[in-house]
Backbone as numpy.savetxt, mean C-alpha at the origin, in Angstrom:
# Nx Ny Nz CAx CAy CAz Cx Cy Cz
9.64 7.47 -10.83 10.12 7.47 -9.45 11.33 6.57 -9.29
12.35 6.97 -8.38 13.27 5.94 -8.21 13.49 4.82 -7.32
12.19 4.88 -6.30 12.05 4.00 -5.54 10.81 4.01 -5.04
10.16 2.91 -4.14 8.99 2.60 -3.61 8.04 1.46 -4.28
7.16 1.44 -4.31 6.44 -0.04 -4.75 5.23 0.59 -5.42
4.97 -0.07 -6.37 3.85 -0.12 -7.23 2.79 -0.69 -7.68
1.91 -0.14 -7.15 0.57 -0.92 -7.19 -0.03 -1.11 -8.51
0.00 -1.91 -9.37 -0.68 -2.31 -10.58 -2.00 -3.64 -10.37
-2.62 -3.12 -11.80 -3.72 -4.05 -11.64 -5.22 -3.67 -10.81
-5.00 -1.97 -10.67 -6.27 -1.77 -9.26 -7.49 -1.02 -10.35
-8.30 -1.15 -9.86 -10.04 -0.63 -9.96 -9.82 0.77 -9.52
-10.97 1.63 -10.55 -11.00 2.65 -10.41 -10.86 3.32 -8.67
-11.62 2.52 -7.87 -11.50 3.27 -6.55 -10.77 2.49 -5.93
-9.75 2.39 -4.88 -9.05 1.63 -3.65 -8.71 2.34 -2.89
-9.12 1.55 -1.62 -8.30 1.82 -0.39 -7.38 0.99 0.05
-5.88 1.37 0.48 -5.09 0.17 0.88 -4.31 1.13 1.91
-4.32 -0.34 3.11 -4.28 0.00 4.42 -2.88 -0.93 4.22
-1.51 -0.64 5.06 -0.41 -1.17 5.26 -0.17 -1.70 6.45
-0.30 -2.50 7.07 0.38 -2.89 8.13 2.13 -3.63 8.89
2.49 -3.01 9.67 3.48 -4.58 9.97 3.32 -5.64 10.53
4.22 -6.39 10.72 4.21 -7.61 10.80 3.89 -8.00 11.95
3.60 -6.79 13.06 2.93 -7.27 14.58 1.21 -6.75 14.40
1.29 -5.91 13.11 -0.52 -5.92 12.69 -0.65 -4.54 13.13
-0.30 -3.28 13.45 -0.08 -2.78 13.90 -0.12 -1.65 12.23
-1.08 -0.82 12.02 -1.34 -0.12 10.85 -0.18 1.12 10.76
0.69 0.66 9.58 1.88 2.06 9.44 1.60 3.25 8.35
0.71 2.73 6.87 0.36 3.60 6.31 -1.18 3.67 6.01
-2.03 4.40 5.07 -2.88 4.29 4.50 -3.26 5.37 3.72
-4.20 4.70 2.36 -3.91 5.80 1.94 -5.03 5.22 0.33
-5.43 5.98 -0.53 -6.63 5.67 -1.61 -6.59 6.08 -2.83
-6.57 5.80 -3.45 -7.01 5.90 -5.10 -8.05 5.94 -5.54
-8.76 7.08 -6.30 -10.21 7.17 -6.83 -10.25 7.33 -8.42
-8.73 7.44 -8.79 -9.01 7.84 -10.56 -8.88 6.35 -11.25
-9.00 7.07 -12.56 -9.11 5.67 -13.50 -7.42 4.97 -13.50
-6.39 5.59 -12.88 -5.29 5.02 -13.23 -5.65 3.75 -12.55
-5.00 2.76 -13.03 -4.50 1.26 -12.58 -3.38 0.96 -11.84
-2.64 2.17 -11.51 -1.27 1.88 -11.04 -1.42 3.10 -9.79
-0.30 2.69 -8.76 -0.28 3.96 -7.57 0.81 3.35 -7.28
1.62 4.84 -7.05 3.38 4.34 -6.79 2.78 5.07 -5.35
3.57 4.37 -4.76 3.49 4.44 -2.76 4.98 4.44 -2.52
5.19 6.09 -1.76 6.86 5.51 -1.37 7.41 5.62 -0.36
6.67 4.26 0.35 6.73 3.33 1.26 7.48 4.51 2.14
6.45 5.97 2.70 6.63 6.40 4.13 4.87 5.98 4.94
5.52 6.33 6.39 3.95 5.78 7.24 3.20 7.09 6.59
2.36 7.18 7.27 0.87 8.21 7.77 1.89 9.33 8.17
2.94 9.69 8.81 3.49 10.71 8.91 4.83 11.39 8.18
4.98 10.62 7.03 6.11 11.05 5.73 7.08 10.68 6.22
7.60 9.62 7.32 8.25 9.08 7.74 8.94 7.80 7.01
10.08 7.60 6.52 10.23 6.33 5.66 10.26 4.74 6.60
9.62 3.98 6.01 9.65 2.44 6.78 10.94 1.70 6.80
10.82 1.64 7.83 12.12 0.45 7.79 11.99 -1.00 6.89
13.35 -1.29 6.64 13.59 -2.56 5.91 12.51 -3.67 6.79
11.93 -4.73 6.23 11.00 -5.60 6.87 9.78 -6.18 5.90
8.92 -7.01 6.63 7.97 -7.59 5.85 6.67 -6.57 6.56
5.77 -6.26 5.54 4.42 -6.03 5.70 3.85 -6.51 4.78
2.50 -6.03 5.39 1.03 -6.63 4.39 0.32 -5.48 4.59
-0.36 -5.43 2.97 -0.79 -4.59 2.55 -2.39 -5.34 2.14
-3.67 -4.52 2.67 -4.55 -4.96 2.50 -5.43 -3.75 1.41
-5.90 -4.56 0.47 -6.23 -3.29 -0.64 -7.95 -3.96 -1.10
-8.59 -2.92 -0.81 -9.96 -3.24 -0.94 -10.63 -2.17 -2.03
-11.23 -3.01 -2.43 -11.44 -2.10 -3.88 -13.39 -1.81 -3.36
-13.84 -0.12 -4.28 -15.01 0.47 -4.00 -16.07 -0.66 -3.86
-16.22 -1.79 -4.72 -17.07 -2.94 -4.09 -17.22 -3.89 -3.05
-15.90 -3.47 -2.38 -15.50 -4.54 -1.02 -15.06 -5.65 -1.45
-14.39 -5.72 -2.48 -13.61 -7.20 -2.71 -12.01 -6.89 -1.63
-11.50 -7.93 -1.17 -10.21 -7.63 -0.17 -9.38 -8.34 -1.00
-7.80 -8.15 -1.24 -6.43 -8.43 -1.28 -5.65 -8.55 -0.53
-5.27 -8.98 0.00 -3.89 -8.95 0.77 -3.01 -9.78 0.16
-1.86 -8.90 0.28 -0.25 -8.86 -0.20 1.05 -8.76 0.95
1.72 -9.52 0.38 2.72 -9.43 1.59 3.96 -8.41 0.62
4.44 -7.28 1.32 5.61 -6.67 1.13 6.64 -7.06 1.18
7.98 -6.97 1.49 9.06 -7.08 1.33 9.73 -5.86 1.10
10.31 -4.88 2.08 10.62 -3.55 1.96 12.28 -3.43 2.55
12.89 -3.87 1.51 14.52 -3.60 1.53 15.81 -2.33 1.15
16.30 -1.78 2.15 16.49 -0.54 1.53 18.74 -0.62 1.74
């Protein structure tokens, strides 16, 4: 891919929910295979691309362990 962000390091199942920076949910979206990696390219819930800005990305894996990550989405 030539752009978007890459999720490495994940458990067979995840869900990761995106928010911005007023908390306010822009994407979401899940992984169930054995890959470890999920390229996301960074459009909302409606294939819409995100604007430049900070979000957080909350990624909870099939046992309920939580992550949160802060983005950085510069275009």
């Amino acid at each position: 891919p030539k752009s978007g962000i890459i999720f490495d390091g994940l458990t067979g199942s995840v869900d990761i929910v995106i928010y911005n920076v007023a908390g306010r949910k822009v994407a979401t979206f899940s992984k169930s295979d054995n890959e470890s990696r999920y390229h996301w390219d960074v459009t909302n819930d409606e294939g819409v691309p995100l604007a430049s800005g900070v979000y957080v990305a909350v990624i909870t894996s099939g046992s309920g362990e939580r992550l949160l990550e802060k983005i950085m989405v510069v275009k």
